[in-house]
mmCIF file of C-alpha atoms in Angstrom:
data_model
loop_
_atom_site.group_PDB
_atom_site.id
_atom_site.type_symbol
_atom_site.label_atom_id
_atom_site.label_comp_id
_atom_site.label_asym_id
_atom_site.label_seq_id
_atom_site.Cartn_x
_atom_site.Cartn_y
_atom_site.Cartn_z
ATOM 1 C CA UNK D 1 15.928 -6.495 -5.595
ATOM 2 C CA UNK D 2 19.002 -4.847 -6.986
ATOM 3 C CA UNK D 3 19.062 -2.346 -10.170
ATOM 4 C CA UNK D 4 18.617 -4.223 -13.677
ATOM 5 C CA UNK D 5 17.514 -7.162 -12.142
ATOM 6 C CA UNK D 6 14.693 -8.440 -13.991
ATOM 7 C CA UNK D 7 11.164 -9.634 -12.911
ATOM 8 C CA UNK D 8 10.090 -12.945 -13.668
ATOM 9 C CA UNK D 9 7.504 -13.661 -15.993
ATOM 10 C CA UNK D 10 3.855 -13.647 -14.375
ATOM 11 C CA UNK D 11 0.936 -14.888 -16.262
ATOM 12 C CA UNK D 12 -1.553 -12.001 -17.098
ATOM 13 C CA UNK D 13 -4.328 -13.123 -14.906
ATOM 14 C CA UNK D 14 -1.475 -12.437 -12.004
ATOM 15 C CA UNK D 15 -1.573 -9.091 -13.000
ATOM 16 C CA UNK D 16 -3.633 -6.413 -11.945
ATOM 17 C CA UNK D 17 -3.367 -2.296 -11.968
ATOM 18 C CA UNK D 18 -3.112 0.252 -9.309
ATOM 19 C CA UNK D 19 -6.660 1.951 -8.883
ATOM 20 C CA UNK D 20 -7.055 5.657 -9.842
ATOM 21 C CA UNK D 21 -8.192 7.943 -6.887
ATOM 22 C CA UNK D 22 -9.933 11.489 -7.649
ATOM 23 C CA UNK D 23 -9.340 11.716 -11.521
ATOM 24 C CA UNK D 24 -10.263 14.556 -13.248
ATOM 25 C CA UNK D 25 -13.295 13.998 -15.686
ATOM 26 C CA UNK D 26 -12.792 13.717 -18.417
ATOM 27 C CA UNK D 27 -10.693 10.968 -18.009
ATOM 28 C CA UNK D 28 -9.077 8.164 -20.150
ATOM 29 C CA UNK D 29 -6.920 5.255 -19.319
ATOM 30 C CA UNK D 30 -5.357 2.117 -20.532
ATOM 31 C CA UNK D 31 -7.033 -1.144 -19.235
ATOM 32 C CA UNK D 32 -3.832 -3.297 -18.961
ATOM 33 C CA UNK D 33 -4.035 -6.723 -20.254
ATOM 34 C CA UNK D 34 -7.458 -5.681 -21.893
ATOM 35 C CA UNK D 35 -10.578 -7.332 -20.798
ATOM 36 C CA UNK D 36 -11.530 -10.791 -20.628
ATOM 37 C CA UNK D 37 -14.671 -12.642 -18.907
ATOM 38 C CA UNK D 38 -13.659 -12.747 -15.550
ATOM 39 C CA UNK D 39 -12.595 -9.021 -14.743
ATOM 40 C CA UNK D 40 -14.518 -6.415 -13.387
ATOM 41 C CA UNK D 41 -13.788 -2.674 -13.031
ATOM 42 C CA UNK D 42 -15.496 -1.226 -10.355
ATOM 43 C CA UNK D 43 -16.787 2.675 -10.222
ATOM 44 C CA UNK D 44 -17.149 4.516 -6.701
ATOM 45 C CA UNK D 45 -18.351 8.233 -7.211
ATOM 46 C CA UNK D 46 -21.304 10.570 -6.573
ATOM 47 C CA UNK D 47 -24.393 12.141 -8.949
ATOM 48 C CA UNK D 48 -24.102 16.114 -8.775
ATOM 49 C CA UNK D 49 -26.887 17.975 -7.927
ATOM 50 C CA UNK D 50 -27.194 19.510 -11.052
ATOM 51 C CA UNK D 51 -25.970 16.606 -13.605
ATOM 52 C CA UNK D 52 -27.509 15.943 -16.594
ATOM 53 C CA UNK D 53 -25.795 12.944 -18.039
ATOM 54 C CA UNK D 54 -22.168 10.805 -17.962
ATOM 55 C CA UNK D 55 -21.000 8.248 -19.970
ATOM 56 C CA UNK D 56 -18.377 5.125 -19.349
ATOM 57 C CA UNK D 57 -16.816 3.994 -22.219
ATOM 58 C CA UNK D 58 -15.057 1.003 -22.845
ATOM 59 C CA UNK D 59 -13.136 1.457 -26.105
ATOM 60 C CA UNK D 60 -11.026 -0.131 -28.717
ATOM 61 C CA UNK D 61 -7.729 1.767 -28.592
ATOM 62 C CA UNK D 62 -7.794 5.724 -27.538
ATOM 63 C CA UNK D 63 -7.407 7.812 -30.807
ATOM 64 C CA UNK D 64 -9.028 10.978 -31.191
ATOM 65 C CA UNK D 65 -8.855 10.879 -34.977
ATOM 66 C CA UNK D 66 -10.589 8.845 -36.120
ATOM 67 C CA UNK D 67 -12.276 7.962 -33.207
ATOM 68 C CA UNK D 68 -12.343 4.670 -31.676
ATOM 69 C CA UNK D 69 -14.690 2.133 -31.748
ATOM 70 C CA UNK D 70 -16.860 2.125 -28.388
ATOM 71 C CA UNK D 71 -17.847 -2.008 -27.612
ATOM 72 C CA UNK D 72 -19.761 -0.798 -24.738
ATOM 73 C CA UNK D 73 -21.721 2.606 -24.000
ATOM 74 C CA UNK D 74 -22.867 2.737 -20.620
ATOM 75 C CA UNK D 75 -25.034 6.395 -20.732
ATOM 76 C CA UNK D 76 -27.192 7.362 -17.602
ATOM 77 C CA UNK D 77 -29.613 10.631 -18.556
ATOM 78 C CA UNK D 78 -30.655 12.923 -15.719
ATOM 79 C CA UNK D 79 -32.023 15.668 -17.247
ATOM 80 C CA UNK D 80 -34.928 14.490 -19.354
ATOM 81 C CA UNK D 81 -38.440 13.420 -17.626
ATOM 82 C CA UNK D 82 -38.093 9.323 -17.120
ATOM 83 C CA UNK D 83 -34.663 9.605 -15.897
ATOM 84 C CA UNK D 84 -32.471 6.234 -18.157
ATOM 85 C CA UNK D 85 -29.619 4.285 -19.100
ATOM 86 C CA UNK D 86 -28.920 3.868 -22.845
ATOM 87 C CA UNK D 87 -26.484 1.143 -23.437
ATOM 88 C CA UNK D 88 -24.853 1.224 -26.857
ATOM 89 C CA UNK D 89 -21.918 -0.137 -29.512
ATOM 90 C CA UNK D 90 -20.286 2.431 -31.591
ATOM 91 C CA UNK D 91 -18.850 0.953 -35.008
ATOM 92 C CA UNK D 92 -16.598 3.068 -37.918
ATOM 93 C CA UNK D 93 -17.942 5.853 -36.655
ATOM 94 C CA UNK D 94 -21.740 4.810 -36.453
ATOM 95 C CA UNK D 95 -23.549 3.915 -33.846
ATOM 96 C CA UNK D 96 -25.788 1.137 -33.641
ATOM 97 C CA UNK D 97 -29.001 0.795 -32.173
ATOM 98 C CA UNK D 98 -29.696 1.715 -28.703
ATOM 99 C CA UNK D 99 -30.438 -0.688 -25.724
ATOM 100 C CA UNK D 100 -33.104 1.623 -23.358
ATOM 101 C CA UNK D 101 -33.266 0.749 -19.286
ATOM 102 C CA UNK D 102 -35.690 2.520 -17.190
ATOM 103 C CA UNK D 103 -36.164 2.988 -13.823
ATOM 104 C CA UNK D 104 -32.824 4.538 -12.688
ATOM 105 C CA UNK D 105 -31.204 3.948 -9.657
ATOM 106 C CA UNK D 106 -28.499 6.308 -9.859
ATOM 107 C CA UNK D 107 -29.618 10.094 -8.594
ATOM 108 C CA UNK D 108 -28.943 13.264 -8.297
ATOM 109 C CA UNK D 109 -26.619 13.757 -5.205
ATOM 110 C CA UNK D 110 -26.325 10.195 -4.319
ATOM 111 C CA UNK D 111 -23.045 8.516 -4.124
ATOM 112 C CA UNK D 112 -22.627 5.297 -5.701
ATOM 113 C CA UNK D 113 -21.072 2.006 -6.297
ATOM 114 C CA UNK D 114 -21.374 0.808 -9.953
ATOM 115 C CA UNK D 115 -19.750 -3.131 -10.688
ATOM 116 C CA UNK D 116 -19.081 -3.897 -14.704
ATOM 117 C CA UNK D 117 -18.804 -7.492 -14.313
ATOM 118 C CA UNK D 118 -17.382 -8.935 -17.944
ATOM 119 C CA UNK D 119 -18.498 -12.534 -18.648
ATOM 120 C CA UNK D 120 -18.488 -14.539 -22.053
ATOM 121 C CA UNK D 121 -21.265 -13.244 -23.414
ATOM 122 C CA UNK D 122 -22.264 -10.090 -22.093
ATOM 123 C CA UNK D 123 -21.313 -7.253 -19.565
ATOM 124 C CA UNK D 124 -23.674 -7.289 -15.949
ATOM 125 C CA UNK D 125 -23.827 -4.298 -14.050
ATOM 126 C CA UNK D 126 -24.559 -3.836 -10.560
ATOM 127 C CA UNK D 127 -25.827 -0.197 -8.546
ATOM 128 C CA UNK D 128 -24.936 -0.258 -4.839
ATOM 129 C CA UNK D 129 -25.305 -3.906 -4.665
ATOM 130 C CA UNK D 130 -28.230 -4.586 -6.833
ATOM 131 C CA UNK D 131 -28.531 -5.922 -10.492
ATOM 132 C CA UNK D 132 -29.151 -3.027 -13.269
ATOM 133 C CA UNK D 133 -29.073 -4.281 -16.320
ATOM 134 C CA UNK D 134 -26.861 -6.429 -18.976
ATOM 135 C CA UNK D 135 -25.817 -5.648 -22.428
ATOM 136 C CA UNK D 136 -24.413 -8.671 -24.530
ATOM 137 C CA UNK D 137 -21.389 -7.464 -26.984
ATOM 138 C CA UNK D 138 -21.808 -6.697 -30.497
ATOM 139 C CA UNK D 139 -18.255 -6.151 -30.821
ATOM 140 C CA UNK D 140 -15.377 -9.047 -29.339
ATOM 141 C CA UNK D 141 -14.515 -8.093 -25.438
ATOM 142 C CA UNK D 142 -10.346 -9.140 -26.644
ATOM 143 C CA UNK D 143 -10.969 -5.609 -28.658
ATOM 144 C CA UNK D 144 -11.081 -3.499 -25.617
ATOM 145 C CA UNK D 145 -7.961 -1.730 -24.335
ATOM 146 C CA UNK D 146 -9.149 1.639 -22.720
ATOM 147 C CA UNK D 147 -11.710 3.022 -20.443
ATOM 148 C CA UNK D 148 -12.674 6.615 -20.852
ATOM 149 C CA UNK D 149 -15.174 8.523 -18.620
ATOM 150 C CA UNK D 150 -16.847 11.690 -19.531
ATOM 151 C CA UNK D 151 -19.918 13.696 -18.269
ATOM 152 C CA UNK D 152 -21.340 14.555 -15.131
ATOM 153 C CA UNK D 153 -19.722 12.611 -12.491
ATOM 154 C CA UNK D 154 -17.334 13.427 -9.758
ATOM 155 C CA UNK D 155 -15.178 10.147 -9.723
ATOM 156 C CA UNK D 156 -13.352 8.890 -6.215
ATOM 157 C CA UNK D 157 -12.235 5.781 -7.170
ATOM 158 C CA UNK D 158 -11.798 3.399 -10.086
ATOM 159 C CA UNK D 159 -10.438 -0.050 -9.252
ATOM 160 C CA UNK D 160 -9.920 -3.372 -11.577
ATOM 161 C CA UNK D 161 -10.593 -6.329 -10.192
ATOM 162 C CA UNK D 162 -10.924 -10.213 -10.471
ATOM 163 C CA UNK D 163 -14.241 -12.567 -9.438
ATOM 164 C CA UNK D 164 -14.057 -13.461 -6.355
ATOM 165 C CA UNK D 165 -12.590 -17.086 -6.585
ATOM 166 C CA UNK D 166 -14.643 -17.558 -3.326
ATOM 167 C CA UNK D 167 -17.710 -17.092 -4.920
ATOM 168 C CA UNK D 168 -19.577 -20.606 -5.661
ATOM 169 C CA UNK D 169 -23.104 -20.947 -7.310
ATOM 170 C CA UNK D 170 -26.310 -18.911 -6.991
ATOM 171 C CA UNK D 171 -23.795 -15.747 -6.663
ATOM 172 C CA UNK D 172 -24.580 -13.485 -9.542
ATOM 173 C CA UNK D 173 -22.234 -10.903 -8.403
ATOM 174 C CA UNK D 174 -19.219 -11.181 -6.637
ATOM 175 C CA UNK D 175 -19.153 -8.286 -3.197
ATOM 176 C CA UNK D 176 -17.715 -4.592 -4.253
ATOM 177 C CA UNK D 177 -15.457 -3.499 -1.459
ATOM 178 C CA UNK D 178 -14.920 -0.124 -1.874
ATOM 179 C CA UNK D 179 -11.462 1.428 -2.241
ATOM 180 C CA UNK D 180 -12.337 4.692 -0.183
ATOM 181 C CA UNK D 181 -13.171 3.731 3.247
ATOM 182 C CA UNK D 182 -14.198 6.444 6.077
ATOM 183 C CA UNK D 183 -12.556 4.820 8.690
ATOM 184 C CA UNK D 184 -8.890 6.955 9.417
ATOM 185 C CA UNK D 185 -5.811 6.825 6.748
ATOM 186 C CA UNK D 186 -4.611 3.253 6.339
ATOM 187 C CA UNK D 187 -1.019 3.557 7.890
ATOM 188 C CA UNK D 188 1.491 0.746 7.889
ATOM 189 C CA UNK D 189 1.975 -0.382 10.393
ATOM 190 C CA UNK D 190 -1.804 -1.322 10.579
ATOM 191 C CA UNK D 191 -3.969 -2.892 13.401
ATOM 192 C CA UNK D 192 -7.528 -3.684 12.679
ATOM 193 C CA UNK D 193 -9.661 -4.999 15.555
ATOM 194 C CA UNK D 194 -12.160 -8.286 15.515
ATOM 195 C CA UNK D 195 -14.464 -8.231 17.948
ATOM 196 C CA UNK D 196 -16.177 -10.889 17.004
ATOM 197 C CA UNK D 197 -13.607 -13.255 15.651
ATOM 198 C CA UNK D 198 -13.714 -15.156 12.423
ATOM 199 C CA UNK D 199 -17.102 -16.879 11.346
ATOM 200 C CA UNK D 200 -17.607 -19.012 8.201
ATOM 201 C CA UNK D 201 -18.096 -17.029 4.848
ATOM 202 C CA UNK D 202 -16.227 -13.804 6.320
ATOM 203 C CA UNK D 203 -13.378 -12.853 3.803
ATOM 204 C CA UNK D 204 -10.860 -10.342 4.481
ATOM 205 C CA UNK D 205 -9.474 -8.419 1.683
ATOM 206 C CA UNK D 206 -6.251 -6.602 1.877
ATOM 207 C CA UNK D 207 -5.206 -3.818 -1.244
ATOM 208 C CA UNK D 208 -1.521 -2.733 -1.754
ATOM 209 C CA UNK D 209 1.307 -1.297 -3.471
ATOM 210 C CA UNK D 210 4.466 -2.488 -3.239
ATOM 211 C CA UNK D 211 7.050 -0.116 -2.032
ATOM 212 C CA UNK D 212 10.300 0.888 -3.932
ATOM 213 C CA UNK D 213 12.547 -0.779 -2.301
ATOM 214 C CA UNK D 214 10.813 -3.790 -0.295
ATOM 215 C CA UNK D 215 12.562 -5.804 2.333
ATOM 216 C CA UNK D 216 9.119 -7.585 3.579
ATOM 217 C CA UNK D 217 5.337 -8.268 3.839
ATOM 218 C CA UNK D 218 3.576 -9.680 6.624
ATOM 219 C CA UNK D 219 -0.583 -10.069 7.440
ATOM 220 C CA UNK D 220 -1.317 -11.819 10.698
ATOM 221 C CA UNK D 221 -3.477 -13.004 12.709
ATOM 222 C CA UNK D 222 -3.512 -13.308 16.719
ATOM 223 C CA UNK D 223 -6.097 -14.073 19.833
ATOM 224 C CA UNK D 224 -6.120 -11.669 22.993
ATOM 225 C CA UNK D 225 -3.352 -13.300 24.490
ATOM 226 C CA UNK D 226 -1.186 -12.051 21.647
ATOM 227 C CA UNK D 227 -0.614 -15.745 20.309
ATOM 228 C CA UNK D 228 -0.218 -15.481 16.269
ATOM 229 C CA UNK D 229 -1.951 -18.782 14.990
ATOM 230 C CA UNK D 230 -1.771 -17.338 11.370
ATOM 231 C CA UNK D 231 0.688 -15.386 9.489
ATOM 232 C CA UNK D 232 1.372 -15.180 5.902
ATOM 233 C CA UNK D 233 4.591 -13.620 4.898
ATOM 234 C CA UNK D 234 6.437 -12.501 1.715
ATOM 235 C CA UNK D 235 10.003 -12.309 1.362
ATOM 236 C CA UNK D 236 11.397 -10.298 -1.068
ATOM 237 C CA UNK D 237 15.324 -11.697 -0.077
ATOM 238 C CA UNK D 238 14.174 -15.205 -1.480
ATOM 239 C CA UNK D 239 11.364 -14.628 -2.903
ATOM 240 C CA UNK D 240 8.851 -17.104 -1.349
ATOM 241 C CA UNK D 241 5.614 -16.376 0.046
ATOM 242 C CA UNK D 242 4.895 -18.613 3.318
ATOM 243 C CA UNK D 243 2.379 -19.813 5.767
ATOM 244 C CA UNK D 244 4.180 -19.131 9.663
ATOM 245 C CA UNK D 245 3.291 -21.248 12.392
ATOM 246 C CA UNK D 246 3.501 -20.035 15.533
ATOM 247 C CA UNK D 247 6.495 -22.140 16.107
ATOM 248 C CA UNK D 248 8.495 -20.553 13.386
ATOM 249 C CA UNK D 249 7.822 -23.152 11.033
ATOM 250 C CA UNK D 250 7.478 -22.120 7.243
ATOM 251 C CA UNK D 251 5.355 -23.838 4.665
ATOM 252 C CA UNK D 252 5.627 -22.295 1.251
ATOM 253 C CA UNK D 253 2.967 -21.671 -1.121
ATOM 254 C CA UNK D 254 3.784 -22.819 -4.239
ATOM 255 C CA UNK D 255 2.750 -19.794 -6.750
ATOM 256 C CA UNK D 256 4.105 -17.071 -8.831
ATOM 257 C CA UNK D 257 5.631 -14.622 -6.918
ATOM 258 C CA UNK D 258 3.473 -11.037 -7.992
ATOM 259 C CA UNK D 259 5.103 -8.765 -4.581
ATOM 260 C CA UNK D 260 7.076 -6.445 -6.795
ATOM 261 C CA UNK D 261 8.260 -2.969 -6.394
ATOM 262 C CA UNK D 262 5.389 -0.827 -7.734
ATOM 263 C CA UNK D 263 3.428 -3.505 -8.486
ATOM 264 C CA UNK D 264 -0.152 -3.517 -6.954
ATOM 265 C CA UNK D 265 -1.717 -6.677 -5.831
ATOM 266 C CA UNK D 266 -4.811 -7.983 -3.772
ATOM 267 C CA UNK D 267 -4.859 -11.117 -0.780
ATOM 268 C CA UNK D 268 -8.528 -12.276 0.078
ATOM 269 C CA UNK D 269 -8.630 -14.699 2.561
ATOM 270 C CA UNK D 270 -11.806 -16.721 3.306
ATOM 271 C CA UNK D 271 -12.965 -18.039 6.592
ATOM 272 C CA UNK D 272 -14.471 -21.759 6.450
ATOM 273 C CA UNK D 273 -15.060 -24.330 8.674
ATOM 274 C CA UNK D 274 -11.644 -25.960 9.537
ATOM 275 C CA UNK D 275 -9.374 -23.061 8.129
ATOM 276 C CA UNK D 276 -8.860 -20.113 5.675
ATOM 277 C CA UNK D 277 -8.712 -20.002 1.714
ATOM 278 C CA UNK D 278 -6.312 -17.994 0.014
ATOM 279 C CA UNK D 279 -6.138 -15.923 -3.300
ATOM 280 C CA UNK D 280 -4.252 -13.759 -4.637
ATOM 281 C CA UNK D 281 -4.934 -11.612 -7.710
ATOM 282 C CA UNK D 282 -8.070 -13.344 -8.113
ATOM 283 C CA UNK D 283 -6.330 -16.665 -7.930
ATOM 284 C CA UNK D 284 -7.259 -19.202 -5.486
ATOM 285 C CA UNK D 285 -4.161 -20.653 -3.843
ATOM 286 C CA UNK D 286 -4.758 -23.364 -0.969
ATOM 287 C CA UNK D 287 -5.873 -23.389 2.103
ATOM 288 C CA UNK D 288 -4.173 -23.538 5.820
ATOM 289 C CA UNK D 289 -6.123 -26.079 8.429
ATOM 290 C CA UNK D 290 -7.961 -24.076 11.917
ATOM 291 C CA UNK D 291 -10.510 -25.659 13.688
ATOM 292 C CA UNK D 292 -13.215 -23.332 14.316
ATOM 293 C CA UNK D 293 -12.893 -22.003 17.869
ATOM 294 C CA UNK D 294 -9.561 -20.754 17.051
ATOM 295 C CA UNK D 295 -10.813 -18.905 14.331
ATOM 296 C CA UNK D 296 -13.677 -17.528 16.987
ATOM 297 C CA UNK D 297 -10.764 -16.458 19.192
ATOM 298 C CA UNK D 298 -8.973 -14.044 16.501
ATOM 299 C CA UNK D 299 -8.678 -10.954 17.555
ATOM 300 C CA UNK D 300 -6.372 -8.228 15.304
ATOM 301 C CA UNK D 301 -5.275 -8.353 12.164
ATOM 302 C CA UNK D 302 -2.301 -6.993 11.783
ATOM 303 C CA UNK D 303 -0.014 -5.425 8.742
ATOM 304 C CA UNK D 304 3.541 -4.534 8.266
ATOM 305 C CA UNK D 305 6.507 -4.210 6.097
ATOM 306 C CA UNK D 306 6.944 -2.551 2.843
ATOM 307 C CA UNK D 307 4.031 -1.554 1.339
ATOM 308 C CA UNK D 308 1.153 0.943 1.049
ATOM 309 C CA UNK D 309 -1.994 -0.098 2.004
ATOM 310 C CA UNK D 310 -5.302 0.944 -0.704
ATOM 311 C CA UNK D 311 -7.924 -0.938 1.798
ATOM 312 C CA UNK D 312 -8.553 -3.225 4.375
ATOM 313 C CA UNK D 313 -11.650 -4.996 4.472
ATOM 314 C CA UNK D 314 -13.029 -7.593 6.949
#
């Protein structure tokens, strides 16, 4: 891409931000494109020892005077003898009347995994997996622009997110993968190992940042003879983001093109009977055909080119 050259237009649901590693608490940030049913921001952390409370905050604008409205108050308490939640809307400067959940299951020196999931109505919120509680909105969700956190908490990662397009009824909440992972740094190029192969339901999920100055972007595929059944490519020359045979044959995925310099972005890939589902961003895209015992035979997944990998997931 050459300097002054403009990006094209990409629809906001396309559009996703970079997660925050480590911040220092407290912290504040903009939400870009706001929040709408449909996104989730996902919270990956640990309890201190000796905390008493935190508080996540999803606000209307970021002003410290006067201060901004709060649509949702999401307070755990530590310190007092039923350890709680207290959900709450702050209004002009008055808050409204609190929403009380016992039984915590957040503690002291735990780590965590906390999922806001945003729908039409009201916010859900999940605990390492499990459903917590949900708070409908007293003030519109379009209102909300920033997310501050405050209190107690030692933060690792915060990451905003799409549903799973995967996800089809009886799911209440789509899977949390985290952003930290223990295995060693993510390194491009990057070879992850399947044992087992592909099975039906398994979905891969693949975070990144575009580089600077990107030339490619490749995730394949390949059995233990080193044949490469499945490779999807991006090229940043024309633009186009392709299905590879192992022939050399390209079929193009028709789809706004989101791999831009310093722009993060998010490939899931589901495995199905007779192929793989794509999405990107959140957005399903297609499918490629694979009968089943290919799939089984799938080895390594592979990554390359010009990017920075956030996690790998499979």
């Amino acid at each position: 891409m050459s300097p002054g050259e403009k990006l094209d237009p990409l629809p906001d649901i396309f559009i996703l931000q970079p997660p925050v590693f480590h911040p220092v608490v407290p912290y504040v940030t903009t939400i870009f494109g706001g929040l709408r049913a449909g996104k989730m921001v996902m919270l990956q952390g640990m309890v201190p020892e000796d905390a008493h409370r935190f508080q996540v905050d999803f606000q209307c604008g970021c002003s410290l005077h006067p201060r901004p409205d709060i649509a949702i108050h999401f307070n755990p308490r530590f310190h007092t003898t039923k350890p709680h939640v207290i959900c709450n809307t702050l209004q002009h400067g008055h808050w409204q009347a609190e929403a009380r959940w016992p039984h915590l299951t957040l503690q002291r020196g735990a780590s965590f995994l906390i999922l806001f999931l945003f729908g039409n109505e009201e916010m859900k919120v999940s605990v390492n997996g499990q459903h917590f509680l949900h708070y409908h909105y007293r003030l519109p969700l379009s209102r909300v622009d920033t997310l501050g956190i405050f209190g107690n908490i030692l933060v690792e990662a915060i990451g905003f997110l799409n549903i799973n397009p995967f996800a089809e009824g009886g799911i209440e909440y789509p899977i949390g993968y985290p952003f930290l992972l223990k295995s060693p740094s993510l390194k491009v190029p990057c070879s992850c190992a399947l044992p087992r192969g592909l099975w039906p339901g398994q979905v891969i999920v693949l975070r990144a940042l575009v580089l600077s100055e990107p030339k490619d972007f490749t995730l394949s595929l390949s059995d233990e003879a080193a044949h490469v059944p499945v490779t999807l490519r991006a090229s940043f020359a024309d633009r186009t983001l392709a299905w590879i045979s192992p022939w050399g044959c390209k079929k193009l995925i028709s789809a706004p093109f989101i791999f831009y310099p310093q722009r993060f972005f998010e490939v899931l890939l589901l495995c199905q009977e007779g192929g793989l589902k794509l999405a990107l961003n959140g957005q399903g895209l297609g499918a490629i055909s694979l009968h089943q015992q290919a799939l089984e035979q799938l080895r390594e997944l592979r990554i390359s080119g010009s990017v920075q990998l956030y996690c790998v997931h499979y």
